[in-house]
Amino acid sequence: MTPLPCRVFWKVTPYGKTCYGRNGSSVSRLLLAAVWVFFLPRAEGSEAAQLAEVYSKLEEIEADKAPARASVILAGLGFTPKMQQQPTREFSGGWRMRLALARALFARPDLLLLDEPTNMLDVRAILWLENYLQSWPSTILVVSHDRNFLNAIATDIIHLHSQRLDGYRGDFETFIKSKQERLLNQQREYEAQQQYRQHIQVFIDRFRYNANRASQVQSKLKMLEKLPELKPVDKESEVVMKFPDGFEKFSPPILQLDEVDFYYDPKHVIFSRLSVSADLESRICVVGENGAGKSTMLKLLMGDLTPVRGIRHAHRNLKIGYFSQHHVEQLDLNVSAVELLARKFPGRPEEEYRHQLGRYGISGELAMRPVASLSGGQKSRVAFAQMTMPCPNFYILDEPTNHLDMETIEALGHALNNFRGGVILVSHDERFIRLVCQELWVCEKGSVTRVEGGFDQYRALLQEQFRREGFL
Ligand SMILES: Nc1ncnc2c1ncn2[C@@H]1O[C@H](COP(=O)(O)OP(=O)(O)O)[C@@H](O)[C@H]1O
Ligand SMILES: [Mg+2]
């Protein structure tokens, strides 16, 4: 008989569901370190007894309903009926990650650990997962930087900072409020105590050498010693991002695809008669399922891919800054961030590279380390520093928030809002989309359509689709 399913014991804190911390504070490692896996001992006894146990186990896990349950999960995560029959080896990396997630959901563990689950999903799958987890019967511990997702599923937040864990009840917005209050109180108490200490110290200093007051001075000194040691609030450095925009404006048309057909393989057409356009005022956000063609459209707009039919028109003054979906894989990992910029934009003083990196929070020793040793978020910042160095007037960003922590996502949103040029981006982070986007494009079935009602309308469309197709 094979070993029975794993039992997972969890030993982080008794708090509950969500872990949250800055990039580089290694929440992932915390998760891993917190799990001990034990196999149950094999069943003992006669074959009949073993068989009875197997049957009872099958009943317990509702084996007869398993295929239906599996297909609801797979469909929710975006696997079409045809894909559900495909061998797993035929799936690309992104889809395999989804399979792993599906497997974890299907197993219904006592403790479900999710490390940035929304990174590999599209808006539709995220929305489905939010809904699915609403009725999850046991504990979930999730690390995520997707603020909307956290608000939808978290009942408790664990904040990892300065080598410690602080627990908060409630969702993410409540956490933010309670944290601010907690810090404000901590700072007030600290300042009040400082004042009190000073007051006593003045007395001590004044009468230190006065024999008549010696016993009073002694008792005041004792009082000081007995005061609890309070600490001031450690200020987390604020993340600020700014995209340079001291360029001359020019008038439309700026960037267009006109009646474009495109395929990599003629048997699988990605776009037919695609027409889209953007200008320097554009704040466009593109959503759509995995594999719908979002990255392909961005590359067509960039001019990296050439249409099979139709034309791309780009203004001659257009200078595009491109952030690819796989920027981390494309950075040279063996050199330092300073050297990386020096190779890309040679012949400038080292000071200039350092200054540029510093603007994105890569300063001091961080800038001199091999890029390989930086966290995902830090690598993204190096990529931002590289992208903005030539001062583009138009940004095309493919899933830029994937490795960023919330403060940086927020900072990126504000930087894009303040930027004077045009922006087209692909994202599945609802909050980020709402922050930046003024136009929502949905990429599906070989074309791109503009959703006039923005994200709310898109959400409603998806909910309606889930209901119709019985995914929930
Ligand atoms: N270089 C390529 N060669 C062949 N097929 C590709 C290539 N890049 C993407 N595809 C295929 O084109 C389709 C659209 O991909 P992509 O634009 O990356 O989608 P999205 O960004 O929306 O997830 C997918 O079916 C993908 O497998
Ligand atoms: Mg893509």
CSV table of C-alpha atoms in Angstrom, one decimal, residues 65-430:
chain,number,residue,atom,x,y,z
A,65,LYS,CA,-17.4,13.3,-6.9
A,66,ALA,CA,-13.7,13.8,-7.6
A,67,PRO,CA,-13.8,14.2,-11.4
A,68,ALA,CA,-16.5,16.8,-11.3
A,69,ARG,CA,-14.7,18.7,-8.6
A,70,ALA,CA,-11.4,18.5,-10.5
A,71,SER,CA,-13.1,19.9,-13.6
A,72,VAL,CA,-14.7,22.8,-11.7
A,73,ILE,CA,-11.3,23.8,-10.3
A,74,LEU,CA,-9.5,23.4,-13.6
A,75,ALA,CA,-12.2,25.3,-15.5
A,76,GLY,CA,-12.0,28.1,-12.9
A,77,LEU,CA,-8.3,28.4,-13.4
A,78,GLY,CA,-8.8,28.7,-17.1
A,79,PHE,CA,-8.3,25.1,-18.5
A,80,THR,CA,-10.7,24.5,-21.4
A,81,PRO,CA,-12.4,21.1,-21.6
A,82,LYS,CA,-9.9,20.2,-24.3
A,83,MET,CA,-6.9,21.3,-22.2
A,84,GLN,CA,-8.2,19.2,-19.3
A,85,GLN,CA,-7.6,16.1,-21.4
A,86,GLN,CA,-4.1,17.1,-22.5
A,87,PRO,CA,-1.0,15.4,-20.9
A,88,THR,CA,0.7,17.7,-18.4
A,89,ARG,CA,4.0,17.7,-20.2
A,90,GLU,CA,2.4,19.6,-23.1
A,91,PHE,CA,1.9,22.7,-20.9
A,92,SER,CA,4.1,25.7,-20.7
A,93,GLY,CA,5.6,26.9,-17.4
A,94,GLY,CA,2.8,29.2,-16.6
A,95,TRP,CA,0.2,26.6,-17.1
A,96,ARG,CA,2.1,24.1,-15.0
A,97,MET,CA,2.1,26.5,-12.1
A,98,ARG,CA,-1.7,26.6,-12.5
A,99,LEU,CA,-1.8,22.8,-12.5
A,100,ALA,CA,0.2,22.9,-9.2
A,101,LEU,CA,-2.3,25.3,-7.8
A,102,ALA,CA,-5.2,23.2,-9.0
A,103,ARG,CA,-3.7,20.2,-7.4
A,104,ALA,CA,-3.2,22.0,-4.1
A,105,LEU,CA,-6.9,23.1,-4.1
A,106,PHE,CA,-8.1,19.7,-5.1
A,107,ALA,CA,-6.3,18.0,-2.2
A,108,ARG,CA,-8.2,20.1,0.3
A,109,PRO,CA,-5.4,20.2,2.8
A,110,ASP,CA,-5.9,21.2,6.4
A,111,LEU,CA,-3.5,24.1,5.7
A,112,LEU,CA,-3.2,25.6,2.3
A,113,LEU,CA,0.0,27.5,1.7
A,114,LEU,CA,0.0,29.9,-1.2
A,115,ASP,CA,3.1,31.9,-2.2
A,116,GLU,CA,2.1,34.8,-4.5
A,117,PRO,CA,-0.7,32.8,-6.2
A,118,THR,CA,-1.9,35.7,-8.3
A,119,ASN,CA,1.4,36.2,-10.1
A,120,MET,CA,0.8,33.4,-12.5
A,121,LEU,CA,-3.0,34.1,-13.0
A,122,ASP,CA,-5.0,36.4,-15.2
A,123,VAL,CA,-7.8,38.6,-13.9
A,124,ARG,CA,-10.5,36.0,-14.7
A,125,ALA,CA,-8.7,33.3,-12.8
A,126,ILE,CA,-7.9,35.6,-9.8
A,127,LEU,CA,-11.6,36.5,-9.6
A,128,TRP,CA,-12.5,32.9,-9.7
A,129,LEU,CA,-10.0,32.0,-7.0
A,130,GLU,CA,-11.2,34.8,-4.8
A,131,ASN,CA,-14.7,33.4,-5.0
A,132,TYR,CA,-13.6,29.8,-4.6
A,133,LEU,CA,-11.6,30.6,-1.4
A,134,GLN,CA,-14.6,32.3,0.2
A,135,SER,CA,-16.0,29.0,1.2
A,136,TRP,CA,-12.7,27.2,2.0
A,137,PRO,CA,-13.2,25.2,5.1
A,138,SER,CA,-9.7,25.3,6.7
A,139,THR,CA,-6.8,27.5,7.2
A,140,ILE,CA,-5.0,29.4,4.4
A,141,LEU,CA,-1.7,31.0,4.7
A,142,VAL,CA,-1.0,33.2,1.8
A,143,VAL,CA,1.9,35.6,0.8
A,144,SER,CA,0.6,38.1,-1.6
A,145,HIS,CA,1.2,41.7,-2.8
A,146,ASP,CA,-2.2,41.9,-4.5
A,147,ARG,CA,-4.1,44.2,-2.3
A,148,ASN,CA,-7.6,43.4,-3.7
A,149,PHE,CA,-7.0,39.7,-3.4
A,150,LEU,CA,-6.0,40.1,0.2
A,151,ASN,CA,-9.0,42.2,0.9
A,152,ALA,CA,-11.2,39.6,-0.6
A,153,ILE,CA,-9.9,36.6,1.3
A,154,ALA,CA,-7.9,37.5,4.4
A,155,THR,CA,-9.4,37.5,7.9
A,156,ASP,CA,-6.0,38.2,9.6
A,157,ILE,CA,-2.8,39.8,8.5
A,158,ILE,CA,0.7,38.9,9.8
A,159,HIS,CA,3.1,41.8,9.1
A,160,LEU,CA,6.7,40.7,8.8
A,161,HIS,CA,9.1,43.6,9.5
A,162,SER,CA,12.3,44.3,11.3
A,163,GLN,CA,12.8,40.6,12.0
A,164,ARG,CA,9.5,40.2,13.8
A,165,LEU,CA,5.9,39.3,13.1
A,166,ASP,CA,2.9,41.4,14.2
A,167,GLY,CA,-0.6,40.1,14.0
A,168,TYR,CA,-3.7,42.1,13.0
A,169,ARG,CA,-7.3,41.0,12.7
A,170,GLY,CA,-9.2,41.9,9.6
A,171,ASP,CA,-8.5,42.4,6.0
A,172,PHE,CA,-5.7,44.5,4.4
A,173,GLU,CA,-7.4,47.9,4.6
A,174,THR,CA,-8.1,47.3,8.3
A,175,PHE,CA,-4.5,46.3,8.7
A,176,ILE,CA,-3.3,49.5,7.2
A,177,LYS,CA,-5.5,51.6,9.5
A,178,SER,CA,-4.7,49.6,12.6
A,179,LYS,CA,-1.0,49.7,11.8
A,180,GLN,CA,-1.0,53.5,11.5
A,181,GLU,CA,-2.9,53.8,14.8
A,182,ARG,CA,-0.5,51.4,16.5
A,183,LEU,CA,2.5,53.2,15.2
A,184,LEU,CA,1.1,56.6,16.2
A,185,ASN,CA,0.4,55.3,19.7
A,186,GLN,CA,3.8,53.8,20.0
A,187,GLN,CA,5.4,57.1,18.9
A,188,ARG,CA,3.3,59.1,21.4
A,189,GLU,CA,4.1,56.8,24.3
A,190,TYR,CA,7.8,57.0,23.4
A,191,GLU,CA,7.8,60.8,23.2
A,192,ALA,CA,5.8,61.1,26.5
A,193,GLN,CA,8.3,58.8,28.2
A,194,GLN,CA,11.3,60.7,26.8
A,195,GLN,CA,9.8,64.0,28.2
A,196,TYR,CA,9.4,62.3,31.6
A,197,ARG,CA,12.9,61.0,31.6
A,198,GLN,CA,14.3,64.4,30.8
A,199,HIS,CA,12.3,65.9,33.6
A,200,ILE,CA,13.8,63.5,36.1
A,201,GLN,CA,17.2,63.9,34.6
A,202,VAL,CA,17.1,67.6,35.2
A,203,PHE,CA,16.4,67.0,38.9
A,204,ILE,CA,19.2,64.5,39.2
A,205,ASP,CA,21.7,66.8,37.4
A,206,ARG,CA,20.8,69.7,39.6
A,207,PHE,CA,21.1,67.9,43.0
A,208,ARG,CA,23.6,65.2,42.2
A,209,TYR,CA,26.3,66.8,44.5
A,210,ASN,CA,23.9,68.0,47.1
A,211,ALA,CA,24.3,65.9,50.3
A,212,ASN,CA,20.8,66.8,51.7
A,213,ARG,CA,19.2,65.5,48.5
A,214,ALA,CA,21.3,62.3,48.1
A,215,SER,CA,18.5,59.9,49.0
A,216,GLN,CA,16.0,61.7,46.7
A,217,VAL,CA,18.5,61.6,43.8
A,218,GLN,CA,19.1,57.9,44.5
A,219,SER,CA,15.4,57.1,44.3
A,220,LYS,CA,15.0,59.1,41.1
A,221,LEU,CA,17.8,57.2,39.5
A,222,LYS,CA,16.0,53.9,40.5
A,223,MET,CA,12.8,55.3,38.9
A,224,LEU,CA,14.7,55.9,35.7
A,225,GLU,CA,16.1,52.4,35.7
A,226,LYS,CA,12.6,50.9,36.3
A,227,LEU,CA,11.0,52.6,33.4
A,228,PRO,CA,10.2,50.1,30.6
A,229,GLU,CA,12.4,50.6,27.6
A,230,LEU,CA,10.3,52.0,24.8
A,231,LYS,CA,11.5,52.3,21.2
A,232,PRO,CA,10.7,55.0,18.7
A,233,VAL,CA,8.9,53.9,15.5
A,234,ASP,CA,11.4,52.6,12.8
A,235,LYS,CA,10.5,54.6,9.8
A,236,GLU,CA,10.2,52.4,6.7
A,237,SER,CA,11.8,54.4,3.9
A,238,GLU,CA,9.1,55.7,1.6
A,239,VAL,CA,9.3,54.4,-1.9
A,240,VAL,CA,9.2,57.1,-4.5
A,241,MET,CA,9.4,56.6,-8.2
A,242,LYS,CA,9.6,59.2,-11.0
A,243,PHE,CA,9.7,58.8,-14.7
A,244,PRO,CA,11.7,61.6,-16.4
A,245,ASP,CA,9.4,63.5,-18.8
A,246,GLY,CA,11.2,66.7,-19.8
A,247,PHE,CA,10.4,66.1,-23.5
A,248,GLU,CA,8.6,68.1,-26.1
A,249,LYS,CA,5.0,67.0,-26.8
A,250,PHE,CA,4.0,66.1,-30.3
A,251,SER,CA,0.6,65.6,-31.9
A,252,PRO,CA,-1.3,62.4,-32.9
A,253,PRO,CA,-1.3,59.9,-34.5
A,254,ILE,CA,1.4,58.5,-32.2
A,255,LEU,CA,1.1,54.7,-32.3
A,256,GLN,CA,-1.3,52.6,-34.3
A,257,LEU,CA,-1.9,49.1,-35.5
A,258,ASP,CA,-4.1,49.1,-38.6
A,259,GLU,CA,-6.0,46.0,-39.7
A,260,VAL,CA,-3.2,43.8,-38.5
A,261,ASP,CA,-3.2,40.0,-38.9
A,262,PHE,CA,-0.6,38.1,-36.9
A,263,TYR,CA,0.4,34.5,-36.3
A,264,TYR,CA,3.5,32.6,-35.2
A,265,ASP,CA,2.2,29.5,-37.0
A,266,PRO,CA,-0.4,29.9,-39.8
A,267,LYS,CA,-2.5,27.1,-38.1
A,268,HIS,CA,-2.9,29.2,-35.0
A,269,VAL,CA,-3.9,32.8,-35.8
A,270,ILE,CA,-3.4,35.1,-32.9
A,271,PHE,CA,-4.9,38.3,-34.3
A,272,SER,CA,-7.0,39.1,-37.3
A,273,ARG,CA,-7.8,42.6,-38.5
A,274,LEU,CA,-6.6,44.1,-35.2
A,275,SER,CA,-6.9,47.9,-35.1
A,276,VAL,CA,-5.8,49.9,-32.0
A,277,SER,CA,-4.3,53.3,-31.4
A,278,ALA,CA,-2.7,55.2,-28.5
A,279,ASP,CA,-1.4,58.7,-28.0
A,280,LEU,CA,0.6,60.6,-25.5
A,281,GLU,CA,-2.4,61.1,-23.2
A,282,SER,CA,-3.2,57.3,-23.2
A,283,ARG,CA,-3.4,55.3,-19.9
A,284,ILE,CA,-4.4,52.0,-21.4
A,285,CYS,CA,-4.6,48.8,-19.5
A,286,VAL,CA,-4.8,45.4,-21.3
A,287,VAL,CA,-6.4,42.4,-19.6
A,288,GLY,CA,-7.2,38.9,-21.0
A,289,GLU,CA,-6.6,35.3,-20.3
A,290,ASN,CA,-3.2,33.6,-20.4
A,291,GLY,CA,-2.2,33.0,-24.0
A,292,ALA,CA,-4.8,35.4,-25.4
A,293,GLY,CA,-2.1,37.4,-27.1
A,294,LYS,CA,-1.5,40.4,-24.8
A,295,SER,CA,2.3,40.1,-24.9
A,296,THR,CA,2.2,39.5,-28.6
A,297,MET,CA,0.1,42.7,-29.1
A,298,LEU,CA,2.6,44.7,-27.1
A,299,LYS,CA,5.5,43.4,-29.2
A,300,LEU,CA,3.6,44.3,-32.4
A,301,LEU,CA,3.1,47.8,-31.0
A,302,MET,CA,6.8,48.0,-30.1
A,303,GLY,CA,7.8,47.0,-33.6
A,304,ASP,CA,9.6,43.9,-32.2
A,305,LEU,CA,7.2,41.7,-34.2
A,306,THR,CA,6.1,42.5,-37.8
A,307,PRO,CA,2.5,42.0,-38.8
A,308,VAL,CA,1.7,39.3,-41.3
A,309,ARG,CA,-0.7,41.7,-42.9
A,310,GLY,CA,-1.7,45.3,-42.1
A,311,ILE,CA,0.5,48.1,-40.8
A,312,ARG,CA,2.0,49.6,-37.7
A,313,HIS,CA,2.4,53.3,-37.6
A,314,ALA,CA,4.6,55.0,-35.1
A,315,HIS,CA,5.4,58.8,-34.9
A,316,ARG,CA,9.0,59.5,-35.7
A,317,ASN,CA,9.7,61.2,-32.4
A,318,LEU,CA,8.3,58.2,-30.5
A,319,LYS,CA,10.7,56.8,-28.0
A,320,ILE,CA,9.4,53.7,-26.3
A,321,GLY,CA,10.5,52.3,-22.9
A,322,TYR,CA,9.7,48.6,-22.8
A,323,PHE,CA,9.4,46.4,-19.7
A,324,SER,CA,9.1,42.8,-20.8
A,325,GLN,CA,7.2,40.1,-18.9
A,326,HIS,CA,10.4,38.3,-18.5
A,327,HIS,CA,12.7,41.2,-17.7
A,328,VAL,CA,14.2,39.3,-14.8
A,329,GLU,CA,15.4,36.5,-17.0
A,330,GLN,CA,16.8,39.0,-19.5
A,331,LEU,CA,19.0,40.9,-17.0
A,332,ASP,CA,22.7,39.8,-17.0
A,333,LEU,CA,22.9,38.3,-13.6
A,334,ASN,CA,26.6,38.0,-13.3
A,335,VAL,CA,27.5,41.7,-13.2
A,336,SER,CA,26.5,44.4,-10.7
A,337,ALA,CA,23.6,46.8,-11.4
A,338,VAL,CA,26.1,49.7,-12.0
A,339,GLU,CA,28.0,47.6,-14.5
A,340,LEU,CA,24.8,46.5,-16.2
A,341,LEU,CA,23.9,50.2,-16.9
A,342,ALA,CA,27.5,51.0,-17.9
A,343,ARG,CA,27.4,48.2,-20.5
A,344,LYS,CA,24.0,49.3,-21.8
A,345,PHE,CA,24.8,53.0,-21.9
A,346,PRO,CA,28.6,53.2,-22.0
A,347,GLY,CA,30.8,56.2,-21.6
A,348,ARG,CA,29.2,58.1,-18.7
A,349,PRO,CA,30.7,58.7,-15.2
A,350,GLU,CA,30.0,56.0,-12.7
A,351,GLU,CA,28.2,58.6,-10.5
A,352,GLU,CA,25.5,58.9,-13.1
A,353,TYR,CA,24.7,55.1,-13.1
A,354,ARG,CA,24.6,55.2,-9.3
A,355,HIS,CA,22.4,58.2,-9.2
A,356,GLN,CA,20.0,56.6,-11.7
A,357,LEU,CA,19.8,53.3,-9.7
A,358,GLY,CA,19.4,55.3,-6.5
A,359,ARG,CA,16.2,56.8,-7.8
A,360,TYR,CA,14.7,53.3,-7.8
A,361,GLY,CA,16.0,52.4,-4.4
A,362,ILE,CA,19.1,50.5,-5.5
A,363,SER,CA,21.8,52.4,-3.7
A,364,GLY,CA,25.1,51.8,-1.9
A,365,GLU,CA,26.2,48.2,-1.6
A,366,LEU,CA,23.1,46.9,-3.4
A,367,ALA,CA,24.2,48.6,-6.6
A,368,MET,CA,27.6,46.8,-6.5
A,369,ARG,CA,26.4,43.3,-5.8
A,370,PRO,CA,25.9,40.8,-8.7
A,371,VAL,CA,22.3,41.2,-9.9
A,372,ALA,CA,21.8,37.5,-9.3
A,373,SER,CA,21.9,38.1,-5.5
A,374,LEU,CA,19.1,40.7,-5.6
A,375,SER,CA,15.4,39.8,-4.7
A,376,GLY,CA,12.8,39.7,-7.4
A,377,GLY,CA,11.5,43.2,-6.5
A,378,GLN,CA,15.1,44.6,-6.5
A,379,LYS,CA,15.7,43.1,-9.9
A,380,SER,CA,12.6,44.7,-11.2
A,381,ARG,CA,13.9,48.1,-9.9
A,382,VAL,CA,17.1,47.6,-11.8
A,383,ALA,CA,15.0,46.9,-14.9
A,384,PHE,CA,13.1,50.2,-14.2
A,385,ALA,CA,16.3,52.1,-13.9
A,386,GLN,CA,17.6,50.6,-17.1
A,387,MET,CA,14.3,51.3,-18.9
A,388,THR,CA,14.0,55.0,-17.9
A,389,MET,CA,17.6,55.9,-18.5
A,390,PRO,CA,17.1,57.0,-22.1
A,391,CYS,CA,14.0,59.2,-21.0
A,392,PRO,CA,11.3,57.5,-23.2
A,393,ASN,CA,8.1,59.4,-24.0
A,394,PHE,CA,5.9,56.3,-24.1
A,395,TYR,CA,5.9,53.2,-21.9
A,396,ILE,CA,4.9,49.7,-22.8
A,397,LEU,CA,4.9,47.6,-19.7
A,398,ASP,CA,4.1,43.8,-19.6
A,399,GLU,CA,3.0,42.7,-16.2
A,400,PRO,CA,5.3,45.2,-14.4
A,401,THR,CA,3.9,44.5,-10.9
A,402,ASN,CA,4.6,40.8,-10.7
A,403,HIS,CA,7.7,40.9,-8.4
A,404,LEU,CA,7.0,44.2,-6.7
A,405,ASP,CA,5.9,44.7,-3.1
A,406,MET,CA,2.8,46.8,-2.4
A,407,GLU,CA,4.6,50.1,-1.6
A,408,THR,CA,6.5,49.8,-4.9
A,409,ILE,CA,3.3,49.0,-6.9
A,410,GLU,CA,1.7,52.1,-5.3
A,411,ALA,CA,4.8,54.2,-6.2
A,412,LEU,CA,4.8,52.9,-9.8
A,413,GLY,CA,1.1,53.7,-10.1
A,414,HIS,CA,1.7,57.3,-9.0
A,415,ALA,CA,4.8,57.6,-11.2
A,416,LEU,CA,2.7,56.6,-14.2
A,417,ASN,CA,-0.1,58.9,-13.3
A,418,ASN,CA,2.3,61.9,-13.1
A,419,PHE,CA,4.2,60.9,-16.2
A,420,ARG,CA,3.4,63.3,-19.2
A,421,GLY,CA,3.7,60.7,-21.9
A,422,GLY,CA,1.7,57.7,-23.0
A,423,VAL,CA,1.3,54.3,-21.3
A,424,ILE,CA,0.0,50.9,-22.3
A,425,LEU,CA,0.4,48.1,-19.8
A,426,VAL,CA,-0.7,44.6,-19.2
A,427,SER,CA,-1.6,43.8,-15.6
A,428,HIS,CA,-3.9,41.6,-13.5
A,429,ASP,CA,-3.6,43.6,-10.3
A,430,GLU,CA,-7.0,45.1,-9.9
